[in-house]
Amino acid sequence: DASPSDGKASCATLSTGNSMEERSSPSPSTKADDTEDSSIASRSPTPRRTGQCSSGASSAAAGAQAAEVELPADLTVPAEPLMSRLERLLGGTWRSDARRDETYEIRFDRPVKEGKTSSWTCVREDSRLSKKFTVVYDNEQGFLWWGLGRTYFLDVSDLDRQPSSARWYAAADTTKCRRPKFSWSRPPGEMASSAR
């Protein structure tokens, strides 16, 4: 039997005694012959929550509770501003995987609007001509959409895992169950310049 002066035993006894006191009247086993438990329960008439102690064990219990709480990883590292992240992941030159002479470059000519959609110009060039397209970033989904009609999308989080490959999926395939409709790769030497 632990004595009432033992911090851990007191904490457990108090919690058990109070929870019994809160729920119902004492059971037949808690009579005057069981003086240790009944005297402690009678000294603290105010019900306490389990885990709160009046002895030195309270700081140890609080420390144990704090140690069990897991903090999110992003709490310790400040989040990268959205515009910087998009420029880092999408900026620079991309080469079509289907047509080797075709390149793409997204021009971040307008700042991203937090919580809203943002649009930029994507320039496609090949040996014969240059053509401009609009790409739209949807902040809620984290997708970059091809064209105002949102025909294809690129999941920006995929670039966090594989920054050298951009895969564009059909608009209806937001779960990415099917093969991409087209893809881009970084030209050799472009990875270092786009990672700035």
mmCIF file of C-alpha atoms in Angstrom:
data_model
loop_
_atom_site.group_PDB
_atom_site.id
_atom_site.type_symbol
_atom_site.label_atom_id
_atom_site.label_comp_id
_atom_site.label_asym_id
_atom_site.label_seq_id
_atom_site.Cartn_x
_atom_site.Cartn_y
_atom_site.Cartn_z
ATOM 1 C CA ASP A 1 0.000 0.000 0.000
ATOM 2 C CA ALA A 2 1.268 3.441 -0.911
ATOM 3 C CA SER A 3 1.069 6.234 1.616
ATOM 4 C CA PRO A 4 -0.924 9.441 0.933
ATOM 5 C CA SER A 5 2.339 11.417 0.878
ATOM 6 C CA ASP A 6 3.485 9.506 -2.232
ATOM 7 C CA GLY A 7 2.737 11.987 -5.054
ATOM 8 C CA LYS A 8 1.823 9.392 -7.652
ATOM 9 C CA ALA A 9 -0.384 7.389 -5.331
ATOM 10 C CA SER A 10 -2.116 10.547 -4.106
ATOM 11 C CA CYS A 11 -2.802 11.674 -7.639
ATOM 12 C CA ALA A 12 -4.264 8.319 -8.620
ATOM 13 C CA THR A 13 -6.254 8.050 -5.377
ATOM 14 C CA LEU A 14 -7.608 11.561 -5.720
ATOM 15 C CA SER A 15 -8.650 10.977 -9.291
ATOM 16 C CA THR A 16 -10.282 7.665 -8.472
ATOM 17 C CA GLY A 17 -11.933 9.042 -5.356
ATOM 18 C CA ASN A 18 -13.294 12.108 -7.113
ATOM 19 C CA SER A 19 -14.554 10.279 -10.152
ATOM 20 C CA MET A 20 -16.432 7.903 -7.883
ATOM 21 C CA GLU A 21 -17.690 10.866 -5.875
ATOM 22 C CA GLU A 22 -18.914 12.605 -9.040
ATOM 23 C CA ARG A 23 -20.723 9.592 -10.453
ATOM 24 C CA SER A 24 -22.401 7.981 -7.458
ATOM 25 C CA SER A 25 -22.410 7.600 -3.727
ATOM 26 C CA PRO A 26 -19.576 5.599 -2.174
ATOM 27 C CA SER A 27 -19.740 1.859 -2.673
ATOM 28 C CA PRO A 28 -19.929 -0.494 0.348
ATOM 29 C CA SER A 29 -16.162 -1.091 0.103
ATOM 30 C CA THR A 30 -15.469 2.595 0.887
ATOM 31 C CA LYS A 31 -16.360 2.577 4.592
ATOM 32 C CA ALA A 32 -14.623 3.930 7.649
ATOM 33 C CA ASP A 33 -12.366 0.858 7.788
ATOM 34 C CA ASP A 34 -10.820 1.967 4.515
ATOM 35 C CA THR A 35 -9.614 5.208 6.144
ATOM 36 C CA GLU A 36 -6.880 6.041 3.678
ATOM 37 C CA ASP A 37 -9.167 6.487 0.641
ATOM 38 C CA SER A 38 -12.106 7.997 2.526
ATOM 39 C CA SER A 39 -9.956 10.541 4.381
ATOM 40 C CA ILE A 40 -8.363 11.771 1.149
ATOM 41 C CA ALA A 41 -11.718 11.999 -0.596
ATOM 42 C CA SER A 42 -13.215 13.876 2.353
ATOM 43 C CA ARG A 43 -10.363 16.433 2.352
ATOM 44 C CA SER A 44 -11.050 17.459 -1.237
ATOM 45 C CA PRO A 45 -14.795 18.044 -1.558
ATOM 46 C CA THR A 46 -14.425 19.881 -4.863
ATOM 47 C CA PRO A 47 -14.477 17.441 -7.801
ATOM 48 C CA ARG A 48 -11.261 17.495 -9.853
ATOM 49 C CA ARG A 49 -10.549 16.354 -13.351
ATOM 50 C CA THR A 50 -8.458 13.243 -13.735
ATOM 51 C CA GLY A 51 -4.816 14.184 -14.034
ATOM 52 C CA GLN A 52 -4.977 17.267 -11.804
ATOM 53 C CA CYS A 53 -3.082 16.779 -8.570
ATOM 54 C CA SER A 54 -2.455 18.973 -5.563
ATOM 55 C CA SER A 55 0.980 17.519 -4.874
ATOM 56 C CA GLY A 56 4.296 17.802 -6.704
ATOM 57 C CA ALA A 57 3.100 15.062 -9.030
ATOM 58 C CA SER A 58 1.001 17.636 -10.905
ATOM 59 C CA SER A 59 4.004 19.090 -12.714
ATOM 60 C CA ALA A 60 5.206 15.582 -13.605
ATOM 61 C CA ALA A 61 1.723 14.693 -14.866
ATOM 62 C CA ALA A 62 1.548 17.908 -16.887
ATOM 63 C CA GLY A 63 4.978 17.178 -18.357
ATOM 64 C CA ALA A 64 3.861 13.686 -19.353
ATOM 65 C CA GLN A 65 0.747 15.100 -20.998
ATOM 66 C CA ALA A 66 2.778 17.702 -22.892
ATOM 67 C CA ALA A 67 5.192 15.021 -24.090
ATOM 68 C CA GLU A 68 2.300 13.040 -25.604
ATOM 69 C CA VAL A 69 1.119 15.942 -27.773
ATOM 70 C CA GLU A 70 2.579 15.819 -31.281
ATOM 71 C CA LEU A 71 3.166 19.143 -32.964
ATOM 72 C CA PRO A 72 2.688 19.462 -36.714
ATOM 73 C CA ALA A 73 5.958 19.545 -38.628
ATOM 74 C CA ASP A 74 5.076 22.839 -40.322
ATOM 75 C CA LEU A 75 4.779 24.515 -36.914
ATOM 76 C CA THR A 76 8.542 24.621 -36.479
ATOM 77 C CA VAL A 77 9.421 25.688 -40.015
ATOM 78 C CA PRO A 78 7.871 28.870 -41.391
ATOM 79 C CA ALA A 79 5.768 28.198 -44.460
ATOM 80 C CA GLU A 80 7.179 29.297 -47.789
ATOM 81 C CA PRO A 81 5.141 32.137 -49.304
ATOM 82 C CA LEU A 82 2.812 30.778 -51.972
ATOM 83 C CA MET A 83 4.147 32.930 -54.800
ATOM 84 C CA SER A 84 7.744 31.932 -54.041
ATOM 85 C CA ARG A 85 6.752 28.260 -53.943
ATOM 86 C CA LEU A 86 4.943 28.455 -57.287
ATOM 87 C CA GLU A 87 7.796 30.323 -58.953
ATOM 88 C CA ARG A 88 10.308 27.822 -57.560
ATOM 89 C CA LEU A 89 8.314 24.781 -58.688
ATOM 90 C CA LEU A 90 6.937 26.053 -62.001
ATOM 91 C CA GLY A 91 9.318 28.786 -63.109
ATOM 92 C CA GLY A 92 11.910 28.390 -65.811
ATOM 93 C CA THR A 93 11.832 26.404 -69.030
ATOM 94 C CA TRP A 94 10.019 23.098 -69.474
ATOM 95 C CA ARG A 95 10.348 20.732 -72.428
ATOM 96 C CA SER A 96 7.456 18.716 -73.867
ATOM 97 C CA ASP A 97 7.929 14.971 -73.392
ATOM 98 C CA ALA A 98 6.074 14.315 -76.681
ATOM 99 C CA ARG A 99 7.733 16.936 -78.911
ATOM 100 C CA ARG A 100 11.385 17.552 -78.144
ATOM 101 C CA ASP A 101 11.553 20.886 -79.989
ATOM 102 C CA GLU A 102 8.638 22.317 -77.978
ATOM 103 C CA THR A 103 9.271 24.300 -74.784
ATOM 104 C CA TYR A 104 6.995 25.982 -72.248
ATOM 105 C CA GLU A 105 7.585 28.834 -69.860
ATOM 106 C CA ILE A 106 5.135 30.241 -67.317
ATOM 107 C CA ARG A 107 5.489 33.980 -66.903
ATOM 108 C CA PHE A 108 4.471 35.102 -63.452
ATOM 109 C CA ASP A 109 3.373 38.553 -64.576
ATOM 110 C CA ARG A 110 0.809 39.044 -61.780
ATOM 111 C CA PRO A 111 1.115 38.320 -58.035
ATOM 112 C CA VAL A 112 -0.776 35.397 -56.559
ATOM 113 C CA LYS A 113 -3.882 36.332 -54.586
ATOM 114 C CA GLU A 114 -4.034 34.348 -51.338
ATOM 115 C CA GLY A 115 -7.278 32.393 -51.112
ATOM 116 C CA LYS A 116 -8.277 33.246 -54.692
ATOM 117 C CA THR A 117 -7.493 32.112 -58.190
ATOM 118 C CA SER A 118 -4.582 33.694 -60.034
ATOM 119 C CA SER A 119 -3.735 33.563 -63.712
ATOM 120 C CA TRP A 120 -0.529 33.874 -65.690
ATOM 121 C CA THR A 121 0.729 33.501 -69.226
ATOM 122 C CA CYS A 122 2.339 30.308 -70.448
ATOM 123 C CA VAL A 123 4.369 30.643 -73.642
ATOM 124 C CA ARG A 124 4.780 27.607 -75.891
ATOM 125 C CA GLU A 125 7.611 27.831 -78.414
ATOM 126 C CA ASP A 126 8.817 25.488 -81.093
ATOM 127 C CA SER A 127 11.067 25.852 -84.142
ATOM 128 C CA ARG A 128 8.291 27.570 -86.129
ATOM 129 C CA LEU A 129 6.202 29.752 -83.803
ATOM 130 C CA SER A 130 5.380 31.019 -80.354
ATOM 131 C CA LYS A 131 1.895 30.894 -78.821
ATOM 132 C CA LYS A 132 0.521 32.232 -75.528
ATOM 133 C CA PHE A 133 -1.894 30.373 -73.266
ATOM 134 C CA THR A 134 -3.471 31.273 -69.952
ATOM 135 C CA VAL A 135 -2.879 29.101 -66.897
ATOM 136 C CA VAL A 136 -5.026 29.542 -63.796
ATOM 137 C CA TYR A 137 -3.950 28.608 -60.283
ATOM 138 C CA ASP A 138 -6.775 27.438 -58.009
ATOM 139 C CA ASN A 139 -5.586 28.002 -54.443
ATOM 140 C CA GLU A 140 -8.339 25.846 -52.931
ATOM 141 C CA GLN A 141 -7.434 22.706 -54.893
ATOM 142 C CA GLY A 142 -3.753 23.445 -55.383
ATOM 143 C CA PHE A 143 -4.162 22.835 -59.137
ATOM 144 C CA LEU A 144 -2.776 24.798 -62.054
ATOM 145 C CA TRP A 145 -5.384 24.716 -64.825
ATOM 146 C CA TRP A 146 -4.609 24.932 -68.547
ATOM 147 C CA GLY A 147 -6.700 27.627 -70.210
ATOM 148 C CA LEU A 148 -9.673 29.618 -68.997
ATOM 149 C CA GLY A 149 -11.877 26.633 -69.861
ATOM 150 C CA ARG A 150 -9.810 24.500 -67.458
ATOM 151 C CA THR A 151 -9.228 21.660 -69.911
ATOM 152 C CA TYR A 152 -6.233 20.094 -68.130
ATOM 153 C CA PHE A 153 -4.711 20.458 -64.679
ATOM 154 C CA LEU A 154 -1.372 19.997 -62.982
ATOM 155 C CA ASP A 155 -1.333 19.139 -59.254
ATOM 156 C CA VAL A 156 1.330 21.454 -57.819
ATOM 157 C CA SER A 157 1.930 19.131 -54.842
ATOM 158 C CA ASP A 158 3.226 16.513 -57.326
ATOM 159 C CA LEU A 159 6.082 18.910 -58.103
ATOM 160 C CA ASP A 160 7.079 18.945 -54.440
ATOM 161 C CA ARG A 161 7.745 15.206 -54.727
ATOM 162 C CA GLN A 162 9.121 15.176 -58.272
ATOM 163 C CA PRO A 163 10.240 18.672 -59.324
ATOM 164 C CA SER A 164 11.685 17.613 -62.671
ATOM 165 C CA SER A 165 8.399 16.323 -64.124
ATOM 166 C CA ALA A 166 5.088 18.141 -64.625
ATOM 167 C CA ARG A 167 2.094 15.928 -65.475
ATOM 168 C CA TRP A 168 -1.097 17.391 -66.917
ATOM 169 C CA TYR A 169 -4.329 15.416 -66.429
ATOM 170 C CA ALA A 170 -7.774 15.705 -68.025
ATOM 171 C CA ALA A 171 -10.131 18.020 -66.136
ATOM 172 C CA ALA A 172 -12.473 15.158 -65.168
ATOM 173 C CA ASP A 173 -9.610 13.082 -63.704
ATOM 174 C CA THR A 174 -8.985 15.075 -60.492
ATOM 175 C CA THR A 175 -8.130 11.835 -58.643
ATOM 176 C CA LYS A 176 -5.396 11.189 -61.271
ATOM 177 C CA CYS A 177 -6.510 7.600 -61.909
ATOM 178 C CA ARG A 178 -5.706 7.757 -65.597
ATOM 179 C CA ARG A 179 -2.483 8.487 -67.418
ATOM 180 C CA PRO A 180 -1.585 12.154 -67.888
ATOM 181 C CA LYS A 181 -2.697 13.734 -71.160
ATOM 182 C CA PHE A 182 0.730 15.308 -71.593
ATOM 183 C CA SER A 183 3.831 15.963 -69.523
ATOM 184 C CA TRP A 184 6.810 18.246 -69.331
ATOM 185 C CA SER A 185 10.361 17.704 -68.130
ATOM 186 C CA ARG A 186 13.134 20.051 -67.155
ATOM 187 C CA PRO A 187 15.864 20.394 -69.800
ATOM 188 C CA PRO A 188 19.342 19.336 -68.614
ATOM 189 C CA GLY A 189 20.842 22.093 -66.478
ATOM 190 C CA GLU A 190 17.498 23.806 -65.891
ATOM 191 C CA MET A 191 16.894 22.229 -62.451
ATOM 192 C CA ALA A 192 19.625 24.264 -60.794
ATOM 193 C CA SER A 193 18.392 27.557 -62.216
ATOM 194 C CA SER A 194 14.734 26.927 -61.353
ATOM 195 C CA ALA A 195 15.560 25.936 -57.747
ATOM 196 C CA ARG A 196 16.746 29.469 -56.910
#
